[in-house]
PDB file of C-alpha atoms in Angstrom:
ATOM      1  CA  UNK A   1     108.108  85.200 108.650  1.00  0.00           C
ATOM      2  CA  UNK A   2     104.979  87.699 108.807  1.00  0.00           C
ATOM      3  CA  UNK A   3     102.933  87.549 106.136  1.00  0.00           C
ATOM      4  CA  UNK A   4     100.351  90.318 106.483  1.00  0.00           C
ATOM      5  CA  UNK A   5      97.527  91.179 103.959  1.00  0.00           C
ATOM      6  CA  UNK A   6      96.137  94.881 103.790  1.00  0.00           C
ATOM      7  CA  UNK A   7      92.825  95.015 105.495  1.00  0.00           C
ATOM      8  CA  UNK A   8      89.742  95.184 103.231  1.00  0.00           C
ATOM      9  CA  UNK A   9      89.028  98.363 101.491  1.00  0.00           C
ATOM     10  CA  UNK A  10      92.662  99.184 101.542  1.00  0.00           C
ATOM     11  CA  UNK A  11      96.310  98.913 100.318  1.00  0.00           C
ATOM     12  CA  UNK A  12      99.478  98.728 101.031  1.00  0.00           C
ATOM     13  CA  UNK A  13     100.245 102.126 100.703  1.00  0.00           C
ATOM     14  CA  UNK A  14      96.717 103.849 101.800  1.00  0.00           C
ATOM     15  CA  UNK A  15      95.760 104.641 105.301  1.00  0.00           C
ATOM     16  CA  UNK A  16      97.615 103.970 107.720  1.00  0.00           C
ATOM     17  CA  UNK A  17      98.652 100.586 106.112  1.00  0.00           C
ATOM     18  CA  UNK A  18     102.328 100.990 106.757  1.00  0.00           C
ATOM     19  CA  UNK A  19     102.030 102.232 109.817  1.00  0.00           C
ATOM     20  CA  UNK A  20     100.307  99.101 111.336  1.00  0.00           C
ATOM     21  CA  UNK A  21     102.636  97.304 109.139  1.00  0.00           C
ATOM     22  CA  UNK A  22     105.634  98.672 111.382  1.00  0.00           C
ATOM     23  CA  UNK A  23     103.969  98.062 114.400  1.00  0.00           C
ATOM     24  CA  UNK A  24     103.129  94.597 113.649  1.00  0.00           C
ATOM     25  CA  UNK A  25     107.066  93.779 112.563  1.00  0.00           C
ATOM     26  CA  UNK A  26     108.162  96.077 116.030  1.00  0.00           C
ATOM     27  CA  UNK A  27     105.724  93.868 118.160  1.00  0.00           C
ATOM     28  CA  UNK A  28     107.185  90.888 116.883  1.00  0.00           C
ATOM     29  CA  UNK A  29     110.506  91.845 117.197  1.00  0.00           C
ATOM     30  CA  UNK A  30     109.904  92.465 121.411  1.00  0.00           C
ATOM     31  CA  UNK A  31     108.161  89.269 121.627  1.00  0.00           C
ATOM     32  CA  UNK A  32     110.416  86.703 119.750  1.00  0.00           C
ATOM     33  CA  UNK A  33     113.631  86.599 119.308  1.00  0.00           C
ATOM     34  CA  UNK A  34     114.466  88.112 115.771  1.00  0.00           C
ATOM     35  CA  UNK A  35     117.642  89.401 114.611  1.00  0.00           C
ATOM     36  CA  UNK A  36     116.802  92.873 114.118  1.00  0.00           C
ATOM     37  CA  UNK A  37     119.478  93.147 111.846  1.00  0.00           C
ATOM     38  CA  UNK A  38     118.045  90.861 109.286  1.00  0.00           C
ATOM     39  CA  UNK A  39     114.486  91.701 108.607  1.00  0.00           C
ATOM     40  CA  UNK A  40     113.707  91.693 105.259  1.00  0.00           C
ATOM     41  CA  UNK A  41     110.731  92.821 103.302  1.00  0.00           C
ATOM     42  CA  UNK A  42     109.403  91.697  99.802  1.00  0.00           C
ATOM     43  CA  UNK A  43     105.843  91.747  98.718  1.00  0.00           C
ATOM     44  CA  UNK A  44     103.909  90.744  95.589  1.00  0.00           C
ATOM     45  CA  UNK A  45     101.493  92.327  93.146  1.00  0.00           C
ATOM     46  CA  UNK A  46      99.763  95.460  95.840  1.00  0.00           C
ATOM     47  CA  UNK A  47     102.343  94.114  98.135  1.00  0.00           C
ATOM     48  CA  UNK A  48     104.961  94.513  95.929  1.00  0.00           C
ATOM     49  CA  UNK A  49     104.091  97.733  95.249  1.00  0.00           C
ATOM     50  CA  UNK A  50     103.822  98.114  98.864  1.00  0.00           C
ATOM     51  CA  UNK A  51     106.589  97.346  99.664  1.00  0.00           C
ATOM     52  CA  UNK A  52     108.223 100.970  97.713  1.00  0.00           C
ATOM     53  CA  UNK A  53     106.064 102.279 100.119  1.00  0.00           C
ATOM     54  CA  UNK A  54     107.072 100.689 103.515  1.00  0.00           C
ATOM     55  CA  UNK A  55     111.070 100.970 102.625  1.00  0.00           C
ATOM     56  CA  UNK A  56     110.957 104.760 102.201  1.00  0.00           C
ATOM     57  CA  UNK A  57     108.591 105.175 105.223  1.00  0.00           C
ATOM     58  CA  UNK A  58     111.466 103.050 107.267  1.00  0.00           C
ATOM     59  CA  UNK A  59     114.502 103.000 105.311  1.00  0.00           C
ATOM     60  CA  UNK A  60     116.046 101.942 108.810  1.00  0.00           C
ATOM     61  CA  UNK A  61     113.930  98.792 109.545  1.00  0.00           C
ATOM     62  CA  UNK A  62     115.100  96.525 106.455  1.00  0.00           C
ATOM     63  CA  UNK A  63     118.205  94.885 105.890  1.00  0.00           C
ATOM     64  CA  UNK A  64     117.112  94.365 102.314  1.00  0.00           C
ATOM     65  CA  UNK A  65     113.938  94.503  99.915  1.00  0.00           C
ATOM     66  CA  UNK A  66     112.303  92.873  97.449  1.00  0.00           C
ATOM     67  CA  UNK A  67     109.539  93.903  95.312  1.00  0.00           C
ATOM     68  CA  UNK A  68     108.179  91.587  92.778  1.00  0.00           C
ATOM     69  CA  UNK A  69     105.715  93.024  89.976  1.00  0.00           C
ATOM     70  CA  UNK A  70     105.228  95.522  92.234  1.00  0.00           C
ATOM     71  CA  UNK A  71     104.736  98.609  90.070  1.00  0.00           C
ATOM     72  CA  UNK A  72     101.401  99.542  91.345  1.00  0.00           C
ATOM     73  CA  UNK A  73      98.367 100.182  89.381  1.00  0.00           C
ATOM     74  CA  UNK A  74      98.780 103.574  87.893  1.00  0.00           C
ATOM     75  CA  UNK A  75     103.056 104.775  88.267  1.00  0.00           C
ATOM     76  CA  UNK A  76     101.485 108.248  89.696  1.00  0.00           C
ATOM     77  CA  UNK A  77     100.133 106.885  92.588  1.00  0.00           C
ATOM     78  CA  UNK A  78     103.543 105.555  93.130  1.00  0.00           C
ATOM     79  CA  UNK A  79     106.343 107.131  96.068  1.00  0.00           C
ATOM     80  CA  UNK A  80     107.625 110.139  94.357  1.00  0.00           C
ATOM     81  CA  UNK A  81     111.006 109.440  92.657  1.00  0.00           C
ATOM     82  CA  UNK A  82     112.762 112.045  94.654  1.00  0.00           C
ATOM     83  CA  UNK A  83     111.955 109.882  97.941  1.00  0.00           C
ATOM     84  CA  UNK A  84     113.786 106.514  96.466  1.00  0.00           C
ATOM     85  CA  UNK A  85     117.599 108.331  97.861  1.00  0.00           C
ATOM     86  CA  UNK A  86     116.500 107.640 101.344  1.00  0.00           C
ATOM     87  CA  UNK A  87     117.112 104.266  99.757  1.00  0.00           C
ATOM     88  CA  UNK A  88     120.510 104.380  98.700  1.00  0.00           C
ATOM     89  CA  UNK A  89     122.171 102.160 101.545  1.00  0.00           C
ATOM     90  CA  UNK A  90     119.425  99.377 101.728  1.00  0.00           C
ATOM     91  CA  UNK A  91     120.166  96.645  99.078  1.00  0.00           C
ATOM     92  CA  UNK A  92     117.075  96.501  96.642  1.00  0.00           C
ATOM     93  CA  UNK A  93     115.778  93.772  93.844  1.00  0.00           C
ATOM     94  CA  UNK A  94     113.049  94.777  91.582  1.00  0.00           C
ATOM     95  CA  UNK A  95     111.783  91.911  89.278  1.00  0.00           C
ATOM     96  CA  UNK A  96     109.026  92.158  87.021  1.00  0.00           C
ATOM     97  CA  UNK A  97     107.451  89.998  84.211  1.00  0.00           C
ATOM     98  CA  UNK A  98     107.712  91.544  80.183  1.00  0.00           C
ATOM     99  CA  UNK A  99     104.439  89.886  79.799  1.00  0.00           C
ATOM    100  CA  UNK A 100     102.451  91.638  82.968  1.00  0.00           C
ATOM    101  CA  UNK A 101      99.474  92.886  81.966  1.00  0.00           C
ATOM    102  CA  UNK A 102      98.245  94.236  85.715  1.00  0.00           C
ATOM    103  CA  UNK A 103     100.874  95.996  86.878  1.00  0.00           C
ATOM    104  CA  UNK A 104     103.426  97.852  84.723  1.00  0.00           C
ATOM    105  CA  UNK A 105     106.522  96.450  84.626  1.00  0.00           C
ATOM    106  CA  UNK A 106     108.559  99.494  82.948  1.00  0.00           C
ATOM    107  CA  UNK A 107     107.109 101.581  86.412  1.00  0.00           C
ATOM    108  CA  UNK A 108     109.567  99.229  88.414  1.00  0.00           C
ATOM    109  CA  UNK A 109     111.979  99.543  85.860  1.00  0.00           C
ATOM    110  CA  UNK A 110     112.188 103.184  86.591  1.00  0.00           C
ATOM    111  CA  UNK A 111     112.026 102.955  89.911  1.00  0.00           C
ATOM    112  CA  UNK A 112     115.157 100.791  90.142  1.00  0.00           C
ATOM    113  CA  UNK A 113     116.795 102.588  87.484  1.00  0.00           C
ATOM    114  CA  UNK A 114     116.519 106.101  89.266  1.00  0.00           C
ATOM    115  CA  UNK A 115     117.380 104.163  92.615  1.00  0.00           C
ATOM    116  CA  UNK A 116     120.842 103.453  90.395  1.00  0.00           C
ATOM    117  CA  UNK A 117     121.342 106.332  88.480  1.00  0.00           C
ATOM    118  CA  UNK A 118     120.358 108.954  90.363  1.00  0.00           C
ATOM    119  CA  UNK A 119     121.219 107.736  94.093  1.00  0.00           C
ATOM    120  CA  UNK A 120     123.558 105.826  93.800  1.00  0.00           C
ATOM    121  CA  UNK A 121     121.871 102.420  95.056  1.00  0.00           C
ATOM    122  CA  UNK A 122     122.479  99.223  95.975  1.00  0.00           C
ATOM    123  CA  UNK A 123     119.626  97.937  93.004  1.00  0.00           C
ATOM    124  CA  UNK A 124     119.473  94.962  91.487  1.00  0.00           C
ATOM    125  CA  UNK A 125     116.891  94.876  88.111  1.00  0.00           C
ATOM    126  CA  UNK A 126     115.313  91.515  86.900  1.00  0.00           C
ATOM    127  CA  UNK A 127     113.276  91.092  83.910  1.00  0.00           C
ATOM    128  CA  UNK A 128     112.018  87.931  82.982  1.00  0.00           C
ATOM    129  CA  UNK A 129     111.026  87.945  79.196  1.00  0.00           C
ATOM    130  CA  UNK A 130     108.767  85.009  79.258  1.00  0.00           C
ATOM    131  CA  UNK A 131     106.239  85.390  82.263  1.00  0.00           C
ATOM    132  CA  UNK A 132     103.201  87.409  83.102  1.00  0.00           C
ATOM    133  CA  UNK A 133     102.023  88.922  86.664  1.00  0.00           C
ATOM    134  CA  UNK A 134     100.984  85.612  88.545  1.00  0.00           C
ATOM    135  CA  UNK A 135     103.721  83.550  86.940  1.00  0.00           C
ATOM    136  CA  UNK A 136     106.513  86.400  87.399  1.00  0.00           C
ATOM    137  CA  UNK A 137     106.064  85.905  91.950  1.00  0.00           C
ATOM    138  CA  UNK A 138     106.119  81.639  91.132  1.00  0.00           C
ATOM    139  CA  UNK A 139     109.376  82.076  89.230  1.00  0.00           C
ATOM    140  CA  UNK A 140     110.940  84.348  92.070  1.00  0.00           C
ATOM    141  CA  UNK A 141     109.773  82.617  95.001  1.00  0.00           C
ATOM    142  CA  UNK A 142     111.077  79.421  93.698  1.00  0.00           C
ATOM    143  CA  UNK A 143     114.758  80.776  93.010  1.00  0.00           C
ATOM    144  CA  UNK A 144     117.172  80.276  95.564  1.00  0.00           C
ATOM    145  CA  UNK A 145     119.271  83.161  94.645  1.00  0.00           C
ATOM    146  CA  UNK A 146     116.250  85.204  96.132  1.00  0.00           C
ATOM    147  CA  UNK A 147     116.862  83.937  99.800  1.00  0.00           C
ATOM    148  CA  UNK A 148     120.580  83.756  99.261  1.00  0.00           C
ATOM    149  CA  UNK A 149     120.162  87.144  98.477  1.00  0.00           C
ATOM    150  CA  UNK A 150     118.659  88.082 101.385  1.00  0.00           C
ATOM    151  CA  UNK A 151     120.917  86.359 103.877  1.00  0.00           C
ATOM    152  CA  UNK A 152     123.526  88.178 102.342  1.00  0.00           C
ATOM    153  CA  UNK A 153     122.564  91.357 103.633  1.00  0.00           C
ATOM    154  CA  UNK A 154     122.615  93.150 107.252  1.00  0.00           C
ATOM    155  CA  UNK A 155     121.014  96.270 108.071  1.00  0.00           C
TER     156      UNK A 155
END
């Protein structure tokens, strides 16, 4: 498990953020013995939102990807739509809070929606009625269907 956090003054998706990101997960990889096959990447709040960012920049690293509340803080400082059908073979799972107030849950909506619709992708949506930003990654992170989820899935 890496768990990074962006460097200060930055974000997941700024700078060369994902590019460090990569190199990080690539050094790892040589050093340790990881199934290269199943690397999975999920992120919360900016690293939710970070993490649209890292699987369209390497739509070959990740066997499968999670973003929770992960919308970003304004949708047009968000990937571009038309970049989400480099996604269309890497199993997805957006899931978002009704009750966020930080990050826009109907921005992750669409993104996982257009993934579907218009790609053809393997997307899975969650919307959970009843919790807000911080309590939407508790809820997720405690389901085991999350990590059952990922072991299902090889790159």
């Amino acid at each position: 498990v890496i768990s990074p956090q962006a460097l200060p003054g930055n974000t997941w998706w700024s700078g060369d953020m994902p590019v460090l990101l990569n190199a990080v997960i690539d050094e790892v990889a040589e050093t340790y013995q990881v199934d290269t096959d199943r690397i999975y990447l999920t992120g919360l709040s900016m690293g939710g939102y970070g993490t649209w960012y890292m699987a369209t920049g390497y739509p070959e690293k990740f066997a499968a990807v999670a973003s929770i509340s992960g919308s970003g803080y304004r949708t047009e400082t968000m990937p571009p739509l038309e970049t989400l059908c480099i996604l269309k073979d890497t199993p997805i799972w957006a899931i978002h809070g009704a009750q966020d107030l930080i990050s826009d849950p109907k921005a992750s909506e669409l993104y996982a929606g257009t993934l579907r619709d218009s790609c053809d992708g393997n997307v899975k949506w969650t919307l959970y009625p009843d919790t807000g930003h911080l309590q939407t990654f508790t809820r997720a992170y405690r389901d085991p269907e999350l990590y059952d989820w990922f072991l299902s899935h090889t790159r």
